[in-house]
Short mmCIF file of N, CA and C in Angstrom, two decimals:
data_model
loop_
_atom_site.label_atom_id
_atom_site.label_comp_id
_atom_site.label_asym_id
_atom_site.label_seq_id
_atom_site.Cartn_x
_atom_site.Cartn_y
_atom_site.Cartn_z
N UNK E 30 -74.36 -28.04 43.70
CA UNK E 30 -74.22 -28.71 42.42
C UNK E 30 -75.56 -28.60 41.70
N UNK E 31 -75.57 -27.96 40.53
CA UNK E 31 -76.83 -27.83 39.80
C UNK E 31 -77.03 -29.02 38.87
N UNK E 32 -78.16 -29.03 38.16
CA UNK E 32 -78.49 -30.18 37.30
C UNK E 32 -77.45 -30.40 36.21
N UNK E 33 -76.94 -29.34 35.61
CA UNK E 33 -75.91 -29.48 34.58
C UNK E 33 -74.64 -30.12 35.14
N UNK E 34 -74.28 -29.75 36.38
CA UNK E 34 -73.12 -30.37 37.02
C UNK E 34 -73.35 -31.86 37.26
N UNK E 35 -74.56 -32.23 37.67
CA UNK E 35 -74.88 -33.63 37.89
C UNK E 35 -74.81 -34.43 36.58
N UNK E 36 -75.32 -33.86 35.50
CA UNK E 36 -75.25 -34.53 34.19
C UNK E 36 -73.80 -34.75 33.79
N UNK E 37 -72.97 -33.71 33.95
CA UNK E 37 -71.54 -33.85 33.62
C UNK E 37 -70.87 -34.89 34.51
N UNK E 38 -71.27 -34.95 35.77
CA UNK E 38 -70.70 -35.94 36.68
C UNK E 38 -71.08 -37.36 36.25
N UNK E 39 -72.32 -37.56 35.85
CA UNK E 39 -72.76 -38.88 35.37
C UNK E 39 -71.99 -39.27 34.12
N UNK E 40 -71.92 -38.35 33.16
CA UNK E 40 -71.18 -38.64 31.92
C UNK E 40 -69.71 -38.91 32.21
N UNK E 41 -69.11 -38.11 33.06
CA UNK E 41 -67.69 -38.27 33.38
C UNK E 41 -67.40 -39.57 34.09
N UNK E 42 -68.28 -39.96 35.01
CA UNK E 42 -68.10 -41.22 35.73
C UNK E 42 -68.17 -42.40 34.78
N UNK E 43 -69.16 -42.41 33.90
CA UNK E 43 -69.29 -43.50 32.93
C UNK E 43 -68.08 -43.55 32.00
N UNK E 44 -67.62 -42.37 31.56
CA UNK E 44 -66.45 -42.32 30.67
C UNK E 44 -65.21 -42.87 31.35
N UNK E 45 -64.98 -42.48 32.59
CA UNK E 45 -63.80 -42.96 33.31
C UNK E 45 -63.85 -44.47 33.53
N UNK E 46 -65.02 -44.99 33.85
CA UNK E 46 -65.17 -46.43 34.04
C UNK E 46 -64.82 -47.17 32.75
N UNK E 47 -65.40 -46.73 31.64
CA UNK E 47 -65.15 -47.42 30.37
C UNK E 47 -63.70 -47.29 29.91
N UNK E 48 -63.10 -46.12 30.13
CA UNK E 48 -61.69 -45.95 29.75
C UNK E 48 -60.81 -46.85 30.60
N UNK E 49 -61.09 -46.95 31.89
CA UNK E 49 -60.29 -47.81 32.77
C UNK E 49 -60.46 -49.29 32.40
N UNK E 50 -61.69 -49.69 32.11
CA UNK E 50 -61.92 -51.08 31.72
C UNK E 50 -61.23 -51.39 30.40
N UNK E 51 -61.29 -50.46 29.47
CA UNK E 51 -60.62 -50.67 28.19
C UNK E 51 -59.12 -50.77 28.33
N UNK E 52 -58.55 -49.92 29.18
CA UNK E 52 -57.10 -49.96 29.41
C UNK E 52 -56.71 -51.29 30.06
N UNK E 53 -57.50 -51.74 31.02
CA UNK E 53 -57.20 -53.01 31.70
C UNK E 53 -57.25 -54.18 30.73
N UNK E 54 -58.12 -54.09 29.71
CA UNK E 54 -58.24 -55.15 28.73
C UNK E 54 -57.30 -55.01 27.55
N UNK E 55 -56.46 -53.98 27.56
CA UNK E 55 -55.49 -53.79 26.47
C UNK E 55 -56.04 -53.02 25.28
N UNK E 56 -57.13 -52.32 25.49
CA UNK E 56 -57.73 -51.56 24.39
C UNK E 56 -56.89 -50.36 23.97
N UNK E 57 -57.10 -49.93 22.74
CA UNK E 57 -56.43 -48.73 22.23
C UNK E 57 -57.18 -47.52 22.75
N UNK E 58 -56.45 -46.62 23.37
CA UNK E 58 -57.05 -45.43 23.97
C UNK E 58 -56.75 -44.20 23.11
N UNK E 59 -57.73 -43.34 23.02
CA UNK E 59 -57.51 -42.04 22.39
C UNK E 59 -58.10 -40.98 23.31
N UNK E 60 -57.33 -39.93 23.53
CA UNK E 60 -57.78 -38.81 24.35
C UNK E 60 -57.14 -37.56 23.79
N UNK E 61 -57.61 -37.15 22.62
CA UNK E 61 -57.05 -35.97 21.95
C UNK E 61 -58.00 -35.50 20.86
N UNK E 62 -57.80 -34.30 20.44
CA UNK E 62 -58.59 -33.77 19.34
C UNK E 62 -60.07 -33.72 19.60
N UNK E 63 -60.45 -33.54 20.85
CA UNK E 63 -61.87 -33.42 21.19
C UNK E 63 -62.60 -34.73 21.27
N UNK E 64 -61.89 -35.84 21.33
CA UNK E 64 -62.56 -37.14 21.41
C UNK E 64 -61.79 -38.09 22.34
N UNK E 65 -62.56 -38.91 23.06
CA UNK E 65 -61.99 -39.97 23.92
C UNK E 65 -62.66 -41.28 23.55
N UNK E 66 -61.84 -42.31 23.37
CA UNK E 66 -62.40 -43.64 23.15
C UNK E 66 -61.47 -44.71 23.66
N UNK E 67 -62.05 -45.88 23.82
CA UNK E 67 -61.31 -47.10 24.12
C UNK E 67 -61.88 -48.18 23.21
N UNK E 68 -61.01 -48.79 22.42
CA UNK E 68 -61.45 -49.80 21.46
C UNK E 68 -60.47 -50.97 21.51
N UNK E 69 -61.01 -52.16 21.69
CA UNK E 69 -60.19 -53.36 21.62
C UNK E 69 -59.95 -54.05 22.94
N UNK E 70 -60.47 -53.54 24.02
CA UNK E 70 -60.23 -54.16 25.32
C UNK E 70 -61.30 -55.15 25.73
N UNK E 71 -62.30 -55.39 24.88
CA UNK E 71 -63.41 -56.26 25.24
C UNK E 71 -64.13 -56.72 23.98
N UNK E 72 -64.76 -57.90 24.03
CA UNK E 72 -65.59 -58.33 22.90
C UNK E 72 -67.00 -57.73 22.94
N UNK E 73 -67.31 -56.94 23.96
CA UNK E 73 -68.64 -56.35 24.10
C UNK E 73 -68.70 -54.97 23.44
N UNK E 74 -69.75 -54.72 22.67
CA UNK E 74 -69.88 -53.42 22.01
C UNK E 74 -69.92 -52.27 23.00
N UNK E 75 -70.55 -52.48 24.14
CA UNK E 75 -70.69 -51.42 25.15
C UNK E 75 -69.33 -50.91 25.61
N UNK E 76 -68.33 -51.80 25.66
CA UNK E 76 -67.01 -51.44 26.17
C UNK E 76 -66.05 -50.93 25.10
N UNK E 77 -66.32 -51.16 23.84
CA UNK E 77 -65.54 -50.59 22.74
C UNK E 77 -66.27 -49.32 22.34
N UNK E 78 -65.90 -48.23 22.99
CA UNK E 78 -66.79 -47.09 22.98
C UNK E 78 -66.09 -45.74 22.85
N UNK E 79 -66.78 -44.86 22.16
CA UNK E 79 -66.43 -43.44 22.19
C UNK E 79 -67.22 -42.86 23.35
N UNK E 80 -66.51 -42.24 24.30
CA UNK E 80 -67.16 -41.81 25.53
C UNK E 80 -67.25 -40.29 25.67
N UNK E 81 -66.49 -39.57 24.87
CA UNK E 81 -66.58 -38.10 24.86
C UNK E 81 -66.31 -37.61 23.45
N UNK E 82 -67.05 -36.57 23.05
CA UNK E 82 -66.81 -35.94 21.75
C UNK E 82 -67.18 -34.47 21.84
N UNK E 83 -66.21 -33.65 21.61
CA UNK E 83 -66.41 -32.20 21.51
C UNK E 83 -65.86 -31.82 20.14
N UNK E 84 -66.68 -32.09 19.11
CA UNK E 84 -66.26 -31.94 17.73
C UNK E 84 -67.06 -30.84 17.06
N UNK E 85 -66.56 -30.35 15.95
CA UNK E 85 -67.34 -29.40 15.17
C UNK E 85 -67.89 -30.12 13.94
N UNK E 86 -68.78 -29.45 13.24
CA UNK E 86 -69.43 -30.06 12.09
C UNK E 86 -68.44 -30.48 11.02
N UNK E 87 -67.31 -29.81 10.94
CA UNK E 87 -66.31 -30.13 9.93
C UNK E 87 -65.46 -31.35 10.23
N UNK E 88 -65.37 -31.76 11.50
CA UNK E 88 -64.52 -32.90 11.85
C UNK E 88 -65.29 -34.13 12.32
N UNK E 89 -66.55 -33.97 12.66
CA UNK E 89 -67.33 -35.06 13.25
C UNK E 89 -67.37 -36.30 12.36
N UNK E 90 -67.69 -36.14 11.09
CA UNK E 90 -67.83 -37.30 10.21
C UNK E 90 -66.51 -38.05 10.05
N UNK E 91 -65.40 -37.34 10.01
CA UNK E 91 -64.09 -37.99 9.89
C UNK E 91 -63.76 -38.80 11.15
N UNK E 92 -64.10 -38.28 12.31
CA UNK E 92 -63.84 -39.00 13.57
C UNK E 92 -64.75 -40.23 13.65
N UNK E 93 -65.99 -40.09 13.23
CA UNK E 93 -66.90 -41.24 13.21
C UNK E 93 -66.33 -42.32 12.30
N UNK E 94 -65.88 -41.93 11.11
CA UNK E 94 -65.30 -42.90 10.17
C UNK E 94 -64.05 -43.55 10.74
N UNK E 95 -63.23 -42.78 11.45
CA UNK E 95 -62.02 -43.33 12.05
C UNK E 95 -62.36 -44.38 13.11
N UNK E 96 -63.38 -44.10 13.92
CA UNK E 96 -63.78 -45.08 14.95
C UNK E 96 -64.31 -46.35 14.29
N UNK E 97 -65.10 -46.20 13.23
CA UNK E 97 -65.61 -47.36 12.51
C UNK E 97 -64.49 -48.19 11.90
N UNK E 98 -63.50 -47.51 11.33
CA UNK E 98 -62.37 -48.21 10.71
C UNK E 98 -61.61 -49.02 11.74
N UNK E 99 -61.38 -48.45 12.90
CA UNK E 99 -60.67 -49.17 13.96
C UNK E 99 -61.46 -50.39 14.43
N UNK E 100 -62.76 -50.25 14.55
CA UNK E 100 -63.61 -51.39 14.94
C UNK E 100 -63.54 -52.49 13.88
N UNK E 101 -63.60 -52.10 12.60
CA UNK E 101 -63.53 -53.08 11.52
C UNK E 101 -62.19 -53.78 11.49
N UNK E 102 -61.11 -53.03 11.67
CA UNK E 102 -59.77 -53.62 11.67
C UNK E 102 -59.63 -54.67 12.76
N UNK E 103 -60.22 -54.41 13.91
CA UNK E 103 -60.12 -55.34 15.04
C UNK E 103 -61.28 -56.34 15.08
N UNK E 104 -62.17 -56.24 14.10
CA UNK E 104 -63.34 -57.13 14.01
C UNK E 104 -64.13 -57.14 15.31
N UNK E 105 -64.46 -55.94 15.77
CA UNK E 105 -65.17 -55.78 17.03
C UNK E 105 -66.45 -54.98 16.85
N UNK E 106 -67.44 -55.28 17.69
CA UNK E 106 -68.61 -54.39 17.75
C UNK E 106 -68.23 -53.17 18.59
N UNK E 107 -68.93 -52.09 18.42
CA UNK E 107 -68.64 -50.90 19.21
C UNK E 107 -69.80 -49.94 19.22
N UNK E 108 -69.65 -48.88 20.00
CA UNK E 108 -70.73 -47.91 20.11
C UNK E 108 -70.18 -46.54 20.52
N UNK E 109 -71.03 -45.58 20.44
CA UNK E 109 -70.79 -44.24 20.95
C UNK E 109 -71.76 -44.03 22.10
N UNK E 110 -71.25 -43.63 23.24
CA UNK E 110 -72.10 -43.31 24.39
C UNK E 110 -72.41 -41.81 24.28
N UNK E 111 -73.46 -41.48 23.57
CA UNK E 111 -73.80 -40.08 23.28
C UNK E 111 -74.59 -39.50 24.44
N UNK E 112 -74.04 -38.45 25.04
CA UNK E 112 -74.70 -37.77 26.13
C UNK E 112 -74.99 -36.33 25.77
N UNK E 113 -75.66 -35.62 26.66
CA UNK E 113 -76.05 -34.23 26.39
C UNK E 113 -74.89 -33.28 26.10
N UNK E 114 -73.70 -33.58 26.61
CA UNK E 114 -72.59 -32.65 26.40
C UNK E 114 -71.81 -32.92 25.11
N UNK E 115 -72.12 -33.98 24.40
CA UNK E 115 -71.38 -34.29 23.17
C UNK E 115 -71.79 -33.34 22.04
N UNK E 116 -70.81 -33.02 21.24
CA UNK E 116 -71.00 -32.11 20.10
C UNK E 116 -70.40 -32.71 18.85
N UNK E 117 -70.95 -32.40 17.68
CA UNK E 117 -71.99 -31.40 17.42
C UNK E 117 -73.36 -31.90 17.88
N UNK E 118 -74.30 -31.02 17.93
CA UNK E 118 -75.62 -31.37 18.47
C UNK E 118 -76.35 -32.39 17.59
N UNK E 119 -75.96 -32.52 16.34
CA UNK E 119 -76.58 -33.50 15.45
C UNK E 119 -75.77 -34.80 15.38
N UNK E 120 -74.97 -35.06 16.39
CA UNK E 120 -74.09 -36.23 16.40
C UNK E 120 -74.86 -37.54 16.23
N UNK E 121 -75.98 -37.68 16.91
CA UNK E 121 -76.78 -38.90 16.78
C UNK E 121 -77.21 -39.16 15.35
N UNK E 122 -77.65 -38.11 14.66
CA UNK E 122 -78.06 -38.26 13.25
C UNK E 122 -76.86 -38.65 12.39
N UNK E 123 -75.71 -38.07 12.65
CA UNK E 123 -74.50 -38.40 11.88
C UNK E 123 -74.10 -39.86 12.11
N UNK E 124 -74.24 -40.34 13.33
CA UNK E 124 -73.89 -41.74 13.64
C UNK E 124 -74.82 -42.70 12.91
N UNK E 125 -76.11 -42.42 12.89
CA UNK E 125 -77.06 -43.26 12.17
C UNK E 125 -76.73 -43.26 10.67
N UNK E 126 -76.43 -42.11 10.13
CA UNK E 126 -76.07 -42.01 8.71
C UNK E 126 -74.81 -42.83 8.40
N UNK E 127 -73.90 -42.94 9.37
CA UNK E 127 -72.66 -43.68 9.17
C UNK E 127 -72.85 -45.19 9.37
N UNK E 128 -74.03 -45.62 9.84
CA UNK E 128 -74.29 -47.04 9.99
C UNK E 128 -74.56 -47.52 11.40
N UNK E 129 -74.41 -46.65 12.38
CA UNK E 129 -74.76 -47.02 13.75
C UNK E 129 -76.27 -47.02 13.89
N UNK E 130 -76.78 -47.72 14.90
CA UNK E 130 -78.21 -47.68 15.18
C UNK E 130 -78.41 -47.23 16.63
N UNK E 131 -79.55 -46.62 16.88
CA UNK E 131 -79.86 -46.17 18.23
C UNK E 131 -80.15 -47.39 19.09
N UNK E 132 -79.38 -47.57 20.16
CA UNK E 132 -79.52 -48.73 21.02
C UNK E 132 -80.32 -48.46 22.27
N UNK E 133 -80.86 -47.28 22.41
CA UNK E 133 -81.64 -46.95 23.59
C UNK E 133 -80.91 -45.96 24.48
N UNK E 134 -81.63 -45.47 25.45
CA UNK E 134 -81.08 -44.51 26.39
C UNK E 134 -80.39 -45.25 27.52
N UNK E 135 -79.40 -44.61 28.08
CA UNK E 135 -78.67 -45.18 29.20
C UNK E 135 -79.06 -44.41 30.45
N UNK E 136 -79.55 -45.10 31.47
CA UNK E 136 -79.94 -44.37 32.68
C UNK E 136 -78.73 -43.86 33.44
N UNK E 137 -78.92 -42.80 34.14
CA UNK E 137 -77.87 -42.27 35.00
C UNK E 137 -78.48 -41.80 36.30
N UNK E 138 -77.76 -41.98 37.37
CA UNK E 138 -78.22 -41.53 38.68
C UNK E 138 -77.08 -40.78 39.35
N UNK E 139 -77.42 -39.76 40.08
CA UNK E 139 -76.39 -39.01 40.81
C UNK E 139 -76.99 -38.48 42.10
N UNK E 140 -76.14 -38.38 43.07
CA UNK E 140 -76.52 -37.83 44.36
C UNK E 140 -75.31 -37.09 44.89
N UNK E 141 -75.51 -35.86 45.29
CA UNK E 141 -74.42 -35.08 45.86
C UNK E 141 -74.16 -35.60 47.27
N UNK E 142 -73.12 -36.44 47.41
CA UNK E 142 -72.84 -37.08 48.69
C UNK E 142 -72.47 -36.08 49.78
N UNK E 143 -71.99 -34.91 49.38
CA UNK E 143 -71.64 -33.89 50.38
C UNK E 143 -72.88 -33.39 51.12
N UNK E 144 -74.05 -33.58 50.54
CA UNK E 144 -75.28 -33.14 51.18
C UNK E 144 -75.87 -34.17 52.14
N UNK E 145 -75.27 -35.35 52.19
CA UNK E 145 -75.77 -36.37 53.11
C UNK E 145 -75.20 -36.15 54.50
N UNK E 146 -76.02 -36.35 55.48
CA UNK E 146 -75.54 -36.28 56.86
C UNK E 146 -74.73 -37.53 57.15
N UNK E 147 -73.78 -37.42 58.05
CA UNK E 147 -72.94 -38.57 58.39
C UNK E 147 -73.77 -39.72 58.96
N UNK E 148 -74.92 -39.41 59.54
CA UNK E 148 -75.74 -40.48 60.10
C UNK E 148 -76.75 -41.02 59.09
N UNK E 149 -76.73 -40.48 57.86
CA UNK E 149 -77.62 -40.95 56.81
C UNK E 149 -79.03 -40.42 56.90
N UNK E 150 -79.28 -39.45 57.79
CA UNK E 150 -80.65 -38.97 57.99
C UNK E 150 -81.20 -38.24 56.77
N UNK E 151 -80.33 -37.74 55.88
CA UNK E 151 -80.82 -37.04 54.71
C UNK E 151 -81.01 -37.98 53.51
N UNK E 152 -80.83 -39.28 53.74
CA UNK E 152 -80.99 -40.24 52.65
C UNK E 152 -82.45 -40.30 52.23
N UNK E 153 -82.70 -40.37 50.93
CA UNK E 153 -84.09 -40.56 50.48
C UNK E 153 -84.65 -41.85 51.06
N UNK E 154 -85.93 -41.86 51.35
CA UNK E 154 -86.58 -43.03 51.94
C UNK E 154 -86.35 -44.25 51.06
N UNK E 155 -85.93 -45.34 51.67
CA UNK E 155 -85.74 -46.59 50.96
C UNK E 155 -84.37 -46.78 50.33
N UNK E 156 -83.54 -45.73 50.30
CA UNK E 156 -82.22 -45.83 49.68
C UNK E 156 -81.21 -46.33 50.70
N UNK E 157 -80.47 -47.35 50.33
CA UNK E 157 -79.42 -47.89 51.19
C UNK E 157 -78.13 -47.89 50.38
N UNK E 158 -77.07 -47.29 50.91
CA UNK E 158 -75.77 -47.29 50.27
C UNK E 158 -74.86 -48.11 51.17
N UNK E 159 -74.33 -49.19 50.61
CA UNK E 159 -73.47 -50.05 51.41
C UNK E 159 -72.44 -50.74 50.54
N UNK E 160 -71.33 -51.06 51.13
CA UNK E 160 -70.28 -51.81 50.46
C UNK E 160 -70.69 -53.28 50.44
N UNK E 161 -70.52 -53.92 49.29
CA UNK E 161 -70.85 -55.34 49.25
C UNK E 161 -69.70 -56.15 49.82
N UNK E 162 -70.03 -57.30 50.35
CA UNK E 162 -69.02 -58.20 50.91
C UNK E 162 -68.87 -59.44 50.05
N UNK E 163 -68.00 -60.31 50.45
CA UNK E 163 -67.74 -61.54 49.72
C UNK E 163 -69.01 -62.36 49.55
N UNK E 164 -69.86 -62.38 50.55
CA UNK E 164 -71.09 -63.15 50.48
C UNK E 164 -72.07 -62.60 49.44
N UNK E 165 -71.87 -61.34 49.02
CA UNK E 165 -72.76 -60.71 48.04
C UNK E 165 -72.26 -60.84 46.61
N UNK E 166 -71.07 -61.39 46.40
CA UNK E 166 -70.48 -61.43 45.07
C UNK E 166 -71.29 -62.23 44.06
N UNK E 167 -71.90 -63.32 44.50
CA UNK E 167 -72.73 -64.11 43.57
C UNK E 167 -73.86 -63.26 42.99
N UNK E 168 -74.52 -62.52 43.87
CA UNK E 168 -75.61 -61.65 43.41
C UNK E 168 -75.08 -60.58 42.47
N UNK E 169 -73.95 -59.95 42.83
CA UNK E 169 -73.38 -58.90 42.00
C UNK E 169 -72.94 -59.46 40.65
N UNK E 170 -72.22 -60.58 40.64
CA UNK E 170 -71.74 -61.16 39.38
C UNK E 170 -72.91 -61.60 38.51
N UNK E 171 -73.94 -62.19 39.13
CA UNK E 171 -75.10 -62.60 38.36
C UNK E 171 -75.84 -61.42 37.74
N UNK E 172 -75.95 -60.35 38.50
CA UNK E 172 -76.60 -59.13 37.98
C UNK E 172 -75.78 -58.53 36.84
N UNK E 173 -74.47 -58.47 37.02
CA UNK E 173 -73.58 -57.96 35.98
C UNK E 173 -73.72 -58.78 34.71
N UNK E 174 -73.66 -60.09 34.84
CA UNK E 174 -73.75 -60.96 33.67
C UNK E 174 -75.10 -60.80 32.97
N UNK E 175 -76.19 -60.78 33.73
CA UNK E 175 -77.52 -60.60 33.13
C UNK E 175 -77.62 -59.26 32.43
N UNK E 176 -77.06 -58.22 33.05
CA UNK E 176 -77.12 -56.89 32.46
C UNK E 176 -76.43 -56.81 31.11
N UNK E 177 -75.37 -57.57 30.95
CA UNK E 177 -74.64 -57.58 29.67
C UNK E 177 -75.05 -58.75 28.80
N UNK E 178 -75.98 -59.58 29.27
CA UNK E 178 -76.47 -60.68 28.46
C UNK E 178 -75.43 -61.76 28.21
N UNK E 179 -74.59 -62.02 29.20
CA UNK E 179 -73.56 -63.04 29.04
C UNK E 179 -73.71 -64.11 30.11
N UNK E 180 -73.30 -65.35 29.79
CA UNK E 180 -73.32 -66.39 30.81
C UNK E 180 -72.24 -66.15 31.85
N UNK E 181 -72.44 -66.72 33.04
CA UNK E 181 -71.48 -66.55 34.12
C UNK E 181 -71.37 -67.83 34.92
N UNK E 182 -70.21 -68.00 35.54
CA UNK E 182 -69.99 -69.15 36.42
C UNK E 182 -69.04 -68.73 37.52
N UNK E 183 -69.19 -69.37 38.68
CA UNK E 183 -68.27 -69.15 39.80
C UNK E 183 -67.55 -70.47 40.07
N UNK E 184 -66.25 -70.42 40.14
CA UNK E 184 -65.46 -71.62 40.38
C UNK E 184 -64.52 -71.39 41.54
N UNK E 185 -64.08 -72.50 42.16
CA UNK E 185 -63.20 -72.36 43.32
C UNK E 185 -61.99 -73.29 43.27
N UNK E 186 -61.86 -74.08 42.19
CA UNK E 186 -60.69 -74.93 42.06
C UNK E 186 -60.08 -74.75 40.67
N UNK E 187 -58.82 -75.05 40.55
CA UNK E 187 -58.14 -74.95 39.25
C UNK E 187 -58.77 -75.89 38.23
N UNK E 188 -59.15 -77.08 38.67
CA UNK E 188 -59.75 -78.04 37.75
C UNK E 188 -61.08 -77.53 37.20
N UNK E 189 -61.91 -77.02 38.09
CA UNK E 189 -63.20 -76.48 37.65
C UNK E 189 -62.99 -75.27 36.75
N UNK E 190 -62.01 -74.43 37.11
CA UNK E 190 -61.72 -73.27 36.28
C UNK E 190 -61.34 -73.72 34.87
N UNK E 191 -60.49 -74.72 34.77
CA UNK E 191 -60.08 -75.23 33.45
C UNK E 191 -61.26 -75.71 32.64
N UNK E 192 -62.18 -76.43 33.29
CA UNK E 192 -63.37 -76.93 32.59
C UNK E 192 -64.25 -75.79 32.11
N UNK E 193 -64.50 -74.83 32.99
CA UNK E 193 -65.37 -73.70 32.65
C UNK E 193 -64.71 -72.82 31.59
N UNK E 194 -63.41 -72.58 31.73
CA UNK E 194 -62.71 -71.78 30.73
C UNK E 194 -62.74 -72.46 29.37
N UNK E 195 -62.54 -73.78 29.34
CA UNK E 195 -62.61 -74.51 28.07
C UNK E 195 -63.97 -74.36 27.41
N UNK E 196 -65.03 -74.50 28.20
CA UNK E 196 -66.39 -74.33 27.67
C UNK E 196 -66.62 -72.91 27.18
N UNK E 197 -66.10 -71.93 27.93
CA UNK E 197 -66.27 -70.53 27.54
C UNK E 197 -65.54 -70.24 26.23
N UNK E 198 -64.36 -70.80 26.06
CA UNK E 198 -63.60 -70.57 24.83
C UNK E 198 -64.25 -71.23 23.62
N UNK E 199 -64.95 -72.33 23.84
CA UNK E 199 -65.64 -72.99 22.73
C UNK E 199 -66.92 -72.26 22.34
N UNK E 200 -67.49 -71.53 23.27
CA UNK E 200 -68.72 -70.78 23.02
C UNK E 200 -68.38 -69.48 22.30
N UNK E 201 -69.32 -69.00 21.55
CA UNK E 201 -69.11 -67.72 20.86
C UNK E 201 -69.56 -66.60 21.78
N UNK E 202 -68.72 -65.61 21.96
CA UNK E 202 -69.09 -64.45 22.75
C UNK E 202 -68.43 -64.45 24.11
N UNK E 203 -68.67 -63.40 24.87
CA UNK E 203 -68.04 -63.25 26.20
C UNK E 203 -68.64 -64.17 27.23
N UNK E 204 -67.91 -64.38 28.30
CA UNK E 204 -68.32 -65.26 29.39
C UNK E 204 -67.67 -64.72 30.66
N UNK E 205 -68.43 -64.56 31.72
CA UNK E 205 -67.91 -64.06 32.99
C UNK E 205 -67.57 -65.23 33.90
N UNK E 206 -66.31 -65.32 34.34
CA UNK E 206 -65.90 -66.37 35.26
C UNK E 206 -65.35 -65.71 36.51
N UNK E 207 -65.95 -66.04 37.64
CA UNK E 207 -65.42 -65.57 38.93
C UNK E 207 -64.66 -66.71 39.55
N UNK E 208 -63.40 -66.49 39.85
CA UNK E 208 -62.55 -67.52 40.47
C UNK E 208 -62.37 -67.13 41.92
N UNK E 209 -62.97 -67.87 42.81
CA UNK E 209 -62.91 -67.59 44.25
C UNK E 209 -61.90 -68.52 44.89
N UNK E 210 -60.88 -67.93 45.48
CA UNK E 210 -59.83 -68.73 46.11
C UNK E 210 -60.09 -68.84 47.61
#
């Protein structure tokens, strides 16, 4: 797997995650005409996203305008996850001209798992890959919430869930609630 393959794998993994999350949230999906997006499945801009674009200079501005119109109709924030494989090459400039702003770079990591020995001896020093367990969920949920800048709570009874849900609904913006049974 060369560097270009790794970049495509990172972009593809992020796109599939966002499309699946959008579908689970009831978002409108598009996967045609050289563009993939999910819009409407979340109140977070990161999740209302265009995740792939293979457009030409003649169609790019119309697709950008279409994505903006859909976001406005649903009164949602949104974004384009622009990666190295998106086209046209001036897509970032076109997005800024249409009213989007550069929100920063998104890190990506990849490792060709086929190159790892079954005993882990080829693992880079200090790297640990492990499945999290139930005892680790608080740390994972807290990290997720902090990463998206949203409050979070863990509840274990219906009464507590009702209280936390009521508070979340009164607050403006998203809220992460983990219900542990």
